[in-house]
């Protein structure tokens, strides 16, 4: 198997893992969407506020599990972002903060169980 095929297989594996983490125990008030890069905003729109960000490392790879609050509509986003391919980030939205915090904790627990080590914690 060539290097490119191995890399594509690794990316596909992580993408599936991120989706499975979100699909195993989805919140009833949520939906899943992919991040599609940055959207242009007007200067008056508030930016989402990062409430919690944990970065995990496994070998040379890093992945972030992050919880953001969007002040425009009081929604919460639980994000799983692989650093080597941010275009494959997965976002799960929730309306209730306690559910979003629980979801972040559940994903973090599953990452640790899969061999990922917590390397940085913010907030």
N, CA, C and O atoms as a printed pandas DataFrame, in Angstrom:
     atom_number atom_name residue_name chain_id  residue_number  x_coord  y_coord  z_coord
0              1         N          UNK        A               1    0.847   -1.174    0.000
1              2        CA          UNK        A               1    0.000    0.000    0.000
2              3         C          UNK        A               1    0.897    1.243    0.000
3              4         O          UNK        A               1    1.838    1.321    0.790
4              5         N          UNK        A               2    0.619    2.203   -0.867
5              6        CA          UNK        A               2    1.431    3.403   -0.970
6              7         C          UNK        A               2    1.198    4.365    0.179
7              8         O          UNK        A               2    0.222    4.245    0.919
8              9         N          UNK        A               3    2.115    5.327    0.320
9             10        CA          UNK        A               3    2.006    6.317    1.395
10            11         C          UNK        A               3    0.702    7.091    1.337
11            12         O          UNK        A               3    0.061    7.324    2.362
12            13         N          UNK        A               4    0.309    7.492    0.122
13            14        CA          UNK        A               4   -0.915    8.269   -0.035
14            15         C          UNK        A               4   -2.132    7.457    0.414
15            16         O          UNK        A               4   -3.016    7.993    1.082
16            17         N          UNK        A               5   -2.185    6.186    0.059
17            18        CA          UNK        A               5   -3.301    5.339    0.464
18            19         C          UNK        A               5   -3.358    5.172    1.973
19            20         O          UNK        A               5   -4.444    5.185    2.554
20            21         N          UNK        A               6   -2.202    5.014    2.620
21            22        CA          UNK        A               6   -2.153    4.890    4.078
22            23         C          UNK        A               6   -2.670    6.165    4.721
23            24         O          UNK        A               6   -3.470    6.110    5.655
24            25         N          UNK        A               7   -2.217    7.321    4.225
25            26        CA          UNK        A               7   -2.670    8.607    4.778
26            27         C          UNK        A               7   -4.170    8.783    4.594
27            28         O          UNK        A               7   -4.857    9.203    5.526
28            29         N          UNK        A               8   -4.694    8.470    3.406
29            30        CA          UNK        A               8   -6.130    8.585    3.173
30            31         C          UNK        A               8   -6.920    7.654    4.079
31            32         O          UNK        A               8   -7.993    8.010    4.565
32            33         N          UNK        A               9   -6.384    6.461    4.304
33            34        CA          UNK        A               9   -7.053    5.515    5.185
34            35         C          UNK        A               9   -7.057    6.042    6.618
35            36         O          UNK        A               9   -8.060    5.903    7.318
36            37         N          UNK        A              10   -5.947    6.646    7.070
37            38        CA          UNK        A              10   -5.886    7.210    8.415
38            39         C          UNK        A              10   -6.878    8.352    8.569
39            40         O          UNK        A              10   -7.562    8.442    9.588
40            41         N          UNK        A              11   -6.965    9.223    7.571
41            42        CA          UNK        A              11   -7.899   10.347    7.629
42            43         C          UNK        A              11   -9.332    9.823    7.664
43            44         O          UNK        A              11  -10.151   10.307    8.444
44            45         N          UNK        A              12   -9.635    8.840    6.825
45            46        CA          UNK        A              12  -10.977    8.262    6.809
46            47         C          UNK        A              12  -11.313    7.633    8.152
47            48         O          UNK        A              12  -12.444    7.745    8.626
48            49         N          UNK        A              13  -10.345    6.977    8.763
49            50        CA          UNK        A              13  -10.564    6.355   10.068
50            51         C          UNK        A              13  -10.896    7.398   11.119
51            52         O          UNK        A              13  -11.815    7.200   11.913
52            53         N          UNK        A              14  -10.163    8.510   11.138
53            54        CA          UNK        A              14  -10.418    9.558   12.135
54            55         C          UNK        A              14  -11.758   10.222   11.865
55            56         O          UNK        A              14  -12.501   10.517   12.801
56            57         N          UNK        A              15  -12.075   10.458   10.609
57            58        CA          UNK        A              15  -13.362   11.066   10.262
58            59         C          UNK        A              15  -14.506   10.180   10.754
59            60         O          UNK        A              15  -15.476   10.673   11.329
60            61         N          UNK        A              16  -14.388    8.872   10.525
61            62        CA          UNK        A              16  -15.403    7.938   11.011
62            63         C          UNK        A              16  -15.466    7.917   12.529
63            64         O          UNK        A              16  -16.549    7.846   13.109
64            65         N          UNK        A              17  -14.289    7.981   13.182
65            66        CA          UNK        A              17  -14.265    7.990   14.637
66            67         C          UNK        A              17  -15.002    9.219   15.173
67            68         O          UNK        A              17  -15.803    9.112   16.102
68            69         N          UNK        A              18  -14.728   10.388   14.582
69            70        CA          UNK        A              18  -15.384   11.618   15.036
70            71         C          UNK        A              18  -16.892   11.511   14.853
71            72         O          UNK        A              18  -17.653   11.875   15.750
72            73         N          UNK        A              19  -17.326   11.022   13.711
73            74        CA          UNK        A              19  -18.758   10.873   13.477
74            75         C          UNK        A              19  -19.371    9.854   14.433
75            76         O          UNK        A              19  -20.476   10.059   14.934
76            77         N          UNK        A              20  -18.657    8.757   14.688
77            78        CA          UNK        A              20  -19.180    7.749   15.619
78            79         C          UNK        A              20  -19.263    8.290   17.035
79            80         O          UNK        A              20  -20.210    7.981   17.758
80            81         N          UNK        A              21  -18.280    9.097   17.444
81            82        CA          UNK        A              21  -18.328    9.686   18.777
82            83         C          UNK        A              21  -19.592   10.520   18.934
83            84         O          UNK        A              21  -20.216   10.523   19.995
84            85         N          UNK        A              22  -19.959   11.216   17.889
85            86        CA          UNK        A              22  -21.146   12.045   17.949
86            87         C          UNK        A              22  -22.423   11.222   17.799
87            88         O          UNK        A              22  -23.461   11.590   18.349
88            89         N          UNK        A              23  -22.359   10.113   17.061
89            90        CA          UNK        A              23  -23.557    9.322   16.798
90            91         C          UNK        A              23  -23.886    8.316   17.891
91            92         O          UNK        A              23  -25.036    7.888   17.990
92            93         N          UNK        A              24  -22.922    7.925   18.715
93            94        CA          UNK        A              24  -23.150    6.868   19.702
94            95         C          UNK        A              24  -24.222    7.267   20.708
95            96         O          UNK        A              24  -25.105    6.470   21.025
96            97         N          UNK        A              25  -24.149    8.489   21.208
97            98        CA          UNK        A              25  -25.119    8.932   22.201
98            99         C          UNK        A              25  -25.544   10.360   21.889
99           100         O          UNK        A              25  -25.256   11.269   22.667
100          101         N          UNK        A              26  -26.211   10.570   20.784
101          102        CA          UNK        A              26  -26.561   11.936   20.404
102          103         C          UNK        A              26  -27.568   12.554   21.370
103          104         O          UNK        A              26  -28.407   11.861   21.946
104          105         N          UNK        A              27  -27.467   13.859   21.532
105          106        CA          UNK        A              27  -28.411   14.577   22.373
106          107         C          UNK        A              27  -29.726   14.688   21.619
107          108         O          UNK        A              27  -29.735   14.785   20.392
108          109         N          UNK        A              28  -30.827   14.675   22.343
109          110        CA          UNK        A              28  -32.118   14.721   21.680
110          111         C          UNK        A              28  -32.400   16.087   21.069
111          112         O          UNK        A              28  -33.207   16.188   20.145
112          113         N          UNK        A              29  -31.760   17.128   21.556
113          114        CA          UNK        A              29  -32.030   18.475   21.055
114          115         C          UNK        A              29  -30.939   18.943   20.104
115          116         O          UNK        A              29  -30.707   20.146   19.982
116          117         N          UNK        A              30  -30.264   18.015   19.426
117          118        CA          UNK        A              30  -29.121   18.415   18.632
118          119         C          UNK        A              30  -29.228   17.961   17.192
119          120         O          UNK        A              30  -30.091   17.162   16.830
120          121         N          UNK        A              31  -28.343   18.483   16.397
121          122        CA          UNK        A              31  -28.145   17.985   15.054
122          123         C          UNK        A              31  -26.651   18.031   14.770
123          124         O          UNK        A              31  -25.911   18.772   15.418
124          125         N          UNK        A              32  -26.216   17.248   13.811
125          126        CA          UNK        A              32  -24.794   17.181   13.494
126          127         C          UNK        A              32  -24.573   17.876   12.160
127          128         O          UNK        A              32  -25.358   17.713   11.227
128          129         N          UNK        A              33  -23.513   18.642   12.079
129          130        CA          UNK        A              33  -23.150   19.286   10.824
130          131         C          UNK        A              33  -21.644   19.330   10.727
131          132         O          UNK        A              33  -20.947   19.171   11.729
132          133         N          UNK        A              34  -21.140   19.544    9.538
133          134        CA          UNK        A              34  -19.708   19.680    9.315
134          135         C          UNK        A              34  -19.347   21.142    9.259
135          136         O          UNK        A              34  -20.126   21.967    8.782
136          137         N          UNK        A              35  -18.162   21.465    9.747
137          138        CA          UNK        A              35  -17.665   22.826    9.608
138          139         C          UNK        A              35  -17.161   23.005    8.187
139          140         O          UNK        A              35  -16.389   22.181    7.697
140          141         N          UNK        A              36  -17.576   24.050    7.532
141          142        CA          UNK        A              36  -17.171   24.308    6.148
142          143         C          UNK        A              36  -16.315   25.561    6.061
143          144         O          UNK        A              36  -16.612   26.458    5.271
144          145         N          UNK        A              37  -15.275   25.637    6.846
145          146        CA          UNK        A              37  -14.393   26.797    6.805
146          147         C          UNK        A              37  -15.061   27.989    7.460
147          148         O          UNK        A              37  -16.137   27.872    8.045
148          149         N          UNK        A              38  -14.421   29.116    7.356
149          150        CA          UNK        A              38  -14.954   30.314    7.999
150          151         C          UNK        A              38  -15.953   31.002    7.085
151          152         O          UNK        A              38  -15.733   31.115    5.879
152          153         N          UNK        A              39  -17.046   31.459    7.665
153          154        CA          UNK        A              39  -18.039   32.215    6.927
154          155         C          UNK        A              39  -17.764   33.693    7.177
155          156         O          UNK        A              39  -17.329   34.077    8.262
156          157         N          UNK        A              40  -18.017   34.502    6.183
157          158        CA          UNK        A              40  -17.829   35.932    6.370
158          159         C          UNK        A              40  -18.955   36.465    7.238
159          160         O          UNK        A              40  -20.122   36.127    7.035
160          161         N          UNK        A              41  -18.601   37.299    8.204
161          162        CA          UNK        A              41  -19.582   37.869    9.109
162          163         C          UNK        A              41  -19.533   39.380    9.009
163          164         O          UNK        A              41  -18.523   39.971    8.627
164          165         N          UNK        A              42  -20.638   39.978    9.359
165          166        CA          UNK        A              42  -20.619   41.434    9.419
166          167         C          UNK        A              42  -19.849   41.840   10.664
167          168         O          UNK        A              42  -19.772   41.065   11.617
168          169         N          UNK        A              43  -19.276   43.046   10.679
169          170        CA          UNK        A              43  -18.463   43.472   11.828
170          171         C          UNK        A              43  -19.239   43.530   13.137
171          172         O          UNK        A              43  -18.634   43.509   14.209
172          173         N          UNK        A              44  -20.570   43.604   13.073
173          174        CA          UNK        A              44  -21.354   43.727   14.307
174          175         C          UNK        A              44  -21.771   42.380   14.880
175          176         O          UNK        A              44  -22.239   42.324   16.017
176          177         N          UNK        A              45  -21.614   41.287   14.124
177          178        CA          UNK        A              45  -21.994   39.978   14.625
178          179         C          UNK        A              45  -20.999   39.505   15.677
179          180         O          UNK        A              45  -19.790   39.550   15.451
180          181         N          UNK        A              46  -21.504   39.048   16.836
181          182        CA          UNK        A              46  -20.578   38.525   17.857
182          183         C          UNK        A              46  -20.017   37.169   17.437
183          184         O          UNK        A              46  -20.700   36.379   16.786
184          185         N          UNK        A              47  -18.807   36.916   17.805
185          186        CA          UNK        A              47  -18.178   35.620   17.523
186          187         C          UNK        A              47  -18.593   34.611   18.577
187          188         O          UNK        A              47  -18.884   34.987   19.712
188          189         N          UNK        A              48  -18.623   33.333   18.218
189          190        CA          UNK        A              48  -18.865   32.314   19.247
190          191         C          UNK        A              48  -17.790   32.383   20.329
191          192         O          UNK        A              48  -16.636   32.711   20.053
192          193         N          UNK        A              49  -18.179   32.072   21.544
193          194        CA          UNK        A              49  -17.283   32.124   22.688
194          195         C          UNK        A              49  -16.874   30.702   23.053
195          196         O          UNK        A              49  -17.725   29.836   23.252
196          197         N          UNK        A              50  -15.570   30.468   23.138
197          198        CA          UNK        A              50  -15.067   29.152   23.532
198          199         C          UNK        A              50  -15.218   29.003   25.045
199          200         O          UNK        A              50  -14.646   29.778   25.811
200          201         N          UNK        A              51  -15.985   28.011   25.466
201          202        CA          UNK        A              51  -16.185   27.760   26.892
202          203         C          UNK        A              51  -15.224   26.713   27.431
203          204         O          UNK        A              51  -14.841   26.755   28.600
204          205         N          UNK        A              52  -14.836   25.769   26.574
205          206        CA          UNK        A              52  -14.006   24.653   27.017
206          207         C          UNK        A              52  -13.282   24.084   25.806
207          208         O          UNK        A              52  -13.895   23.841   24.767
208          209         N          UNK        A              53  -11.985   23.874   25.943
209          210        CA          UNK        A              53  -11.211   23.301   24.827
210          211         C          UNK        A              53  -10.168   22.356   25.392
211          212         O          UNK        A              53   -9.304   22.762   26.169
212          213         N          UNK        A              54  -10.253   21.095   24.996
213          214        CA          UNK        A              54   -9.265   20.099   25.379
214          215         C          UNK        A              54   -8.612   19.566   24.121
215          216         O          UNK        A              54   -9.290   19.206   23.159
216          217         N          UNK        A              55   -7.289   19.518   24.136
217          218        CA          UNK        A              55   -6.537   18.983   23.010
218          219         C          UNK        A              55   -5.906   17.662   23.434
219          220         O          UNK        A              55   -5.269   17.565   24.482
220          221         N          UNK        A              56   -6.096   16.662   22.603
221          222        CA          UNK        A              56   -5.579   15.316   22.860
222          223         C          UNK        A              56   -4.497   14.993   21.846
223          224         O          UNK        A              56   -4.513   15.502   20.725
224          225         N          UNK        A              57   -3.555   14.144   22.243
225          226        CA          UNK        A              57   -2.470   13.736   21.361
226          227         C          UNK        A              57   -2.372   12.215   21.381
227          228         O          UNK        A              57   -2.518   11.564   22.416
228          229         N          UNK        A              58   -2.117   11.680   20.188
229          230        CA          UNK        A              58   -1.855   10.246   20.038
230          231         C          UNK        A              58   -0.770   10.132   18.978
231          232         O          UNK        A              58   -1.019   10.385   17.799
232          233         N          UNK        A              59    0.431    9.753   19.396
233          234        CA          UNK        A              59    1.570    9.742   18.468
234          235         C          UNK        A              59    1.875   11.166   18.042
235          236         O          UNK        A              59    2.088   12.039   18.884
236          237         N          UNK        A              60    1.895   11.402   16.743
237          238        CA          UNK        A              60    2.179   12.747   16.230
238          239         C          UNK        A              60    0.904   13.512   15.886
239          240         O          UNK        A              60    0.972   14.638   15.394
240          241         N          UNK        A              61   -0.241   12.917   16.137
241          242        CA          UNK        A              61   -1.527   13.539   15.792
242          243         C          UNK        A              61   -2.146   14.244   16.996
243          244         O          UNK        A              61   -1.966   13.820   18.138
244          245         N          UNK        A              62   -2.872   15.318   16.727
245          246        CA          UNK        A              62   -3.621   16.030   17.762
246          247         C          UNK        A              62   -5.057   16.200   17.306
247          248         O          UNK        A              62   -5.343   16.348   16.118
248          249         N          UNK        A              63   -5.950   16.173   18.284
249          250        CA          UNK        A              63   -7.377   16.383   18.011
250          251         C          UNK        A              63   -7.943   17.220   19.145
251          252         O          UNK        A              63   -7.594   17.008   20.307
252          253         N          UNK        A              64   -8.804   18.159   18.824
253          254        CA          UNK        A              64   -9.392   19.036   19.828
254          255         C          UNK        A              64  -10.867   18.735   19.976
255          256         O          UNK        A              64  -11.586   18.553   18.993
256          257         N          UNK        A              65  -11.304   18.687   21.223
257          258        CA          UNK        A              65  -12.722   18.600   21.556
258          259         C          UNK        A              65  -13.060   19.918   22.239
259          260         O          UNK        A              65  -12.511   20.239   23.293
260          261         N          UNK        A              66  -13.955   20.670   21.639
261          262        CA          UNK        A              66  -14.193   22.054   22.059
262          263         C          UNK        A              66  -15.680   22.298   22.237
263          264         O          UNK        A              66  -16.503   21.713   21.534
264          265         N          UNK        A              67  -16.021   23.173   23.189
265          266        CA          UNK        A              67  -17.401   23.576   23.427
266          267         C          UNK        A              67  -17.495   25.085   23.256
267          268         O          UNK        A              67  -16.833   25.839   23.969
268          269         N          UNK        A              68  -18.320   25.523   22.309
269          270        CA          UNK        A              68  -18.507   26.951   22.032
270          271         C          UNK        A              68  -19.942   27.352   22.328
271          272         O          UNK        A              68  -20.863   26.539   22.246
272          273         N          UNK        A              69  -20.112   28.625   22.675
273          274        CA          UNK        A              69  -21.438   29.210   22.852
274          275         C          UNK        A              69  -21.609   30.309   21.820
275          276         O          UNK        A              69  -20.747   31.176   21.676
276          277         N          UNK        A              70  -22.718   30.271   21.104
277          278        CA          UNK        A              70  -23.017   31.314   20.124
278          279         C          UNK        A              70  -24.008   32.282   20.760
279          280         O          UNK        A              70  -25.175   31.940   20.946
280          281         N          UNK        A              71  -23.548   33.497   21.097
281          282        CA          UNK        A              71  -24.424   34.447   21.797
282          283         C          UNK        A              71  -25.598   34.942   20.943
283          284         O          UNK        A              71  -26.563   35.484   21.481
284          285         N          UNK        A              72  -25.524   34.761   19.620
285          286        CA          UNK        A              72  -26.613   35.229   18.756
286          287         C          UNK        A              72  -27.906   34.473   19.017
287          288         O          UNK        A              72  -28.988   35.059   18.991
288          289         N          UNK        A              73  -27.798   33.173   19.268
289          290        CA          UNK        A              73  -29.016   32.381   19.468
290          291         C          UNK        A              73  -28.943   31.477   20.697
291          292         O          UNK        A              73  -29.750   30.559   20.847
292          293         N          UNK        A              74  -27.987   31.735   21.564
293          294        CA          UNK        A              74  -27.810   30.964   22.811
294          295         C          UNK        A              74  -27.670   29.472   22.564
295          296         O          UNK        A              74  -28.115   28.665   23.381
296          297         N          UNK        A              75  -27.059   29.096   21.448
297          298        CA          UNK        A              75  -26.833   27.680   21.184
298          299         C          UNK        A              75  -25.412   27.305   21.570
299          300         O          UNK        A              75  -24.557   28.168   21.766
300          301         N          UNK        A              76  -25.177   26.016   21.676
301          302        CA          UNK        A              76  -23.881   25.480   22.069
302          303         C          UNK        A              76  -23.422   24.496   21.008
303          304         O          UNK        A              76  -24.216   23.691   20.521
304          305         N          UNK        A              77  -22.149   24.553   20.647
305          306        CA          UNK        A              77  -21.573   23.644   19.664
306          307         C          UNK        A              77  -20.486   22.812   20.318
307          308         O          UNK        A              77  -19.556   23.352   20.918
308          309         N          UNK        A              78  -20.606   21.490   20.202
309          310        CA          UNK        A              78  -19.548   20.577   20.628
310          311         C          UNK        A              78  -18.805   20.187   19.349
311          312         O          UNK        A              78  -19.384   19.600   18.435
312          313         N          UNK        A              79  -17.522   20.519   19.301
313          314        CA          UNK        A              79  -16.728   20.349   18.080
314          315         C          UNK        A              79  -15.625   19.318   18.295
315          316         O          UNK        A              79  -14.972   19.310   19.338
316          317         N          UNK        A              80  -15.423   18.458   17.319
317          318        CA          UNK        A              80  -14.300   17.521   17.295
318          319         C          UNK        A              80  -13.477   17.902   16.065
319          320         O          UNK        A              80  -13.948   17.785   14.933
320          321         N          UNK        A              81  -12.240   18.360   16.297
321          322        CA          UNK        A              81  -11.426   18.932   15.230
322          323         C          UNK        A              81  -10.082   18.218   15.141
323          324         O          UNK        A              81   -9.220   18.423   15.996
324          325         N          UNK        A              82   -9.888   17.380   14.114
325          326        CA          UNK        A              82   -8.561   16.788   13.912
326          327         C          UNK        A              82   -7.631   17.844   13.310
327          328         O          UNK        A              82   -7.954   18.423   12.273
328          329         N          UNK        A              83   -6.491   18.102   13.937
329          330        CA          UNK        A              83   -5.596   19.181   13.520
330          331         C          UNK        A              83   -4.992   18.957   12.143
331          332         O          UNK        A              83   -4.702   19.925   11.441
332          333         N          UNK        A              84   -4.796   17.721   11.742
333          334        CA          UNK        A              84   -4.160   17.443   10.463
334          335         C          UNK        A              84   -5.140   17.566    9.301
335          336         O          UNK        A              84   -4.722   17.572    8.143
336          337         N          UNK        A              85   -6.452   17.666    9.596
337          338        CA          UNK        A              85   -7.444   17.826    8.536
338          339         C          UNK        A              85   -8.671   18.533    9.108
339          340         O          UNK        A              85   -9.710   17.915    9.341
340          341         N          UNK        A              86   -8.531   19.835    9.327
341          342        CA          UNK        A              86   -9.619   20.586    9.965
342          343         C          UNK        A              86  -10.890   20.602    9.126
343          344         O          UNK        A              86  -11.975   20.857    9.648
344          345         N          UNK        A              87  -10.764   20.333    7.833
345          346        CA          UNK        A              87  -11.964   20.297    6.992
346          347         C          UNK        A              87  -12.872   19.118    7.349
347          348         O          UNK        A              87  -14.040   19.104    6.960
348          349         N          UNK        A              88  -12.355   18.137    8.078
349          350        CA          UNK        A              88  -13.188   17.005    8.475
350          351         C          UNK        A              88  -13.743   17.175    9.892
351          352         O          UNK        A              88  -14.257   16.222   10.476
352          353         N          UNK        A              89  -13.638   18.388   10.442
353          354        CA          UNK        A              89  -14.195   18.652   11.771
354          355         C          UNK        A              89  -15.694   18.378   11.780
355          356         O          UNK        A              89  -16.388   18.581   10.784
356          357         N          UNK        A              90  -16.172   17.915   12.926
357          358        CA          UNK        A              90  -17.588   17.614   13.092
358          359         C          UNK        A              90  -18.114   18.459   14.247
359          360         O          UNK        A              90  -17.459   18.593   15.281
360          361         N          UNK        A              91  -19.303   19.027   14.061
361          362        CA          UNK        A              91  -19.910   19.900   15.063
362          363         C          UNK        A              91  -21.298   19.379   15.396
363          364         O          UNK        A              91  -22.091   19.067   14.507
364          365         N          UNK        A              92  -21.579   19.290   16.700
365          366        CA          UNK        A              92  -22.911   18.902   17.159
366          367         C          UNK        A              92  -23.486   20.081   17.925
367          368         O          UNK        A              92  -22.848   20.584   18.850
368          369         N          UNK        A              93  -24.665   20.525   17.561
369          370        CA          UNK        A              93  -25.280   21.685   18.198
370          371         C          UNK        A              93  -26.299   21.251   19.245
371          372         O          UNK        A              93  -26.950   20.215   19.106
372          373         N          UNK        A              94  -26.426   22.064   20.302
373          374        CA          UNK        A              94  -27.396   21.806   21.367
374          375         C          UNK        A              94  -27.931   23.135   21.870
375          376         O          UNK        A              94  -27.260   24.162   21.772
376          377         N          UNK        A              95  -29.127   23.112   22.401
377          378        CA          UNK        A              95  -29.724   24.330   22.949
378          379         C          UNK        A              95  -29.488   24.468   24.451
379          380         O          UNK        A              95  -29.524   25.574   24.990
380          381         N          UNK        A              96  -29.249   23.353   25.116
381          382        CA          UNK        A              96  -29.080   23.363   26.578
382          383         C          UNK        A              96  -27.614   23.245   26.965
383          384         O          UNK        A              96  -26.921   22.368   26.450
384          385         N          UNK        A              97  -27.116   24.104   27.859
385          386        CA          UNK        A              97  -25.699   24.054   28.228
386          387         C          UNK        A              97  -25.301   22.768   28.955
387          388         O          UNK        A              97  -24.213   22.248   28.709
388          389         N          UNK        A              98  -26.138   22.244   29.832
389          390        CA          UNK        A              98  -25.751   21.052   30.585
390          391         C          UNK        A              98  -25.575   19.857   29.646
391          392         O          UNK        A              98  -24.660   19.056   29.833
392          393         N          UNK        A              99  -26.429   19.733   28.656
393          394        CA          UNK        A              99  -26.297   18.658   27.684
394          395         C          UNK        A              99  -25.024   18.792   26.868
395          396         O          UNK        A              99  -24.369   17.795   26.564
396          397         N          UNK        A             100  -24.667   20.033   26.509
397          398        CA          UNK        A             100  -23.447   20.267   25.731
398          399         C          UNK        A             100  -22.210   19.919   26.555
399          400         O          UNK        A             100  -21.280   19.302   26.036
400          401         N          UNK        A             101  -22.186   20.308   27.837
401          402        CA          UNK        A             101  -21.042   19.973   28.703
402          403         C          UNK        A             101  -20.940   18.455   28.895
403          404         O          UNK        A             101  -19.843   17.897   28.886
404          405         N          UNK        A             102  -22.076   17.803   29.067
405          406        CA          UNK        A             102  -22.059   16.339   29.213
406          407         C          UNK        A             102  -21.544   15.678   27.941
407          408         O          UNK        A             102  -20.795   14.703   28.002
408          409         N          UNK        A             103  -21.942   16.207   26.799
409          410        CA          UNK        A             103  -21.503   15.636   25.521
410          411         C          UNK        A             103  -19.999   15.783   25.348
411          412         O          UNK        A             103  -19.322   14.860   24.894
412          413         N          UNK        A             104  -19.478   16.962   25.716
413          414        CA          UNK        A             104  -18.020   17.191   25.653
414          415         C          UNK        A             104  -17.314   16.166   26.537
415          416         O          UNK        A             104  -16.328   15.558   26.119
416          417         N          UNK        A             105  -17.812   15.973   27.752
417          418        CA          UNK        A             105  -17.201   15.020   28.684
418          419         C          UNK        A             105  -17.254   13.599   28.132
419          420         O          UNK        A             105  -16.294   12.843   28.275
420          421         N          UNK        A             106  -18.367   13.233   27.506
421          422        CA          UNK        A             106  -18.516   11.887   26.939
422          423         C          UNK        A             106  -17.517   11.666   25.799
423          424         O          UNK        A             106  -16.880   10.616   25.725
424          425         N          UNK        A             107  -17.383   12.649   24.920
425          426        CA          UNK        A             107  -16.437   12.526   23.809
426          427         C          UNK        A             107  -15.009   12.453   24.340
427          428         O          UNK        A             107  -14.215   11.639   23.869
428          429         N          UNK        A             108  -14.676   13.299   25.318
429          430        CA          UNK        A             108  -13.330   13.282   25.907
430          431         C          UNK        A             108  -13.041   11.918   26.542
431          432         O          UNK        A             108  -11.935   11.395   26.407
432          433         N          UNK        A             109  -14.017   11.350   27.224
433          434        CA          UNK        A             109  -13.848   10.028   27.845
434          435         C          UNK        A             109  -13.582    8.971   26.774
435          436         O          UNK        A             109  -12.719    8.111   26.949
436          437         N          UNK        A             110  -14.310    9.035   25.682
437          438        CA          UNK        A             110  -14.142    8.060   24.604
438          439         C          UNK        A             110  -12.785    8.221   23.914
439          440         O          UNK        A             110  -12.163    7.231   23.530
440          441         N          UNK        A             111  -12.332    9.447   23.759
441          442        CA          UNK        A             111  -11.003    9.664   23.176
442          443         C          UNK        A             111   -9.927    9.053   24.071
443          444         O          UNK        A             111   -9.022    8.375   23.585
444          445         N          UNK        A             112  -10.029    9.299   25.393
445          446        CA          UNK        A             112   -9.046    8.718   26.318
446          447         C          UNK        A             112   -9.101    7.194   26.274
447          448         O          UNK        A             112   -8.061    6.536   26.307
448          449         N          UNK        A             113  -10.294    6.635   26.201
449          450        CA          UNK        A             113  -10.433    5.177   26.136
450          451         C          UNK        A             113   -9.829    4.611   24.841
451          452         O          UNK        A             113   -9.413    3.453   24.799
452          453         N          UNK        A             114   -9.784    5.436   23.790
453          454        CA          UNK        A             114   -9.208    5.003   22.513
454          455         C          UNK        A             114   -7.699    5.251   22.446
455          456         O          UNK        A             114   -7.083    5.064   21.397
456          457         N          UNK        A             115   -7.107    5.674   23.566
457          458        CA          UNK        A             115   -5.660    5.844   23.617
458          459         C          UNK        A             115   -5.152    7.257   23.422
459          460         O          UNK        A             115   -3.940    7.471   23.379
460          461         N          UNK        A             116   -6.043    8.224   23.303
461          462        CA          UNK        A             116   -5.627    9.621   23.167
462          463         C          UNK        A             116   -5.302   10.172   24.553
463          464         O          UNK        A             116   -6.018    9.899   25.517
464          465         N          UNK        A             117   -4.215   10.952   24.654
465          466        CA          UNK        A             117   -3.789   11.541   25.929
466          467         C          UNK        A             117   -4.089   13.025   25.927
467          468         O          UNK        A             117   -3.853   13.709   24.931
468          469         N          UNK        A             118   -4.608   13.525   27.034
469          470        CA          UNK        A             118   -4.895   14.952   27.162
470          471         C          UNK        A             118   -3.575   15.710   27.202
471          472         O          UNK        A             118   -2.752   15.472   28.086
472          473         N          UNK        A             119   -3.364   16.615   26.260
473          474        CA          UNK        A             119   -2.103   17.359   26.215
474          475         C          UNK        A             119   -2.276   18.830   26.567
475          476         O          UNK        A             119   -1.315   19.486   26.969
476          477         N          UNK        A             120   -3.487   19.353   26.421
477          478        CA          UNK        A             120   -3.724   20.756   26.765
478          479         C          UNK        A             120   -5.197   20.945   27.121
479          480         O          UNK        A             120   -6.096   20.428   26.459
480          481         N          UNK        A             121   -5.403   21.708   28.193
481          482        CA          UNK        A             121   -6.766   22.009   28.632
482          483         C          UNK        A             121   -6.890   23.527   28.752
483          484         O          UNK        A             121   -6.030   24.179   29.344
484          485         N          UNK        A             122   -7.950   24.079   28.196
485          486        CA          UNK        A             122   -8.173   25.513   28.286
486          487         C          UNK        A             122   -9.580   25.779   28.806
487          488         O          UNK        A             122  -10.527   25.066   28.477
488          489         N          UNK        A             123   -9.693   26.799   29.608
489          490        CA          UNK        A             123  -10.934   27.294   30.209
490          491         C          UNK        A             123  -11.415   26.416   31.297
491          492         O          UNK        A             123  -12.449   26.695   31.904
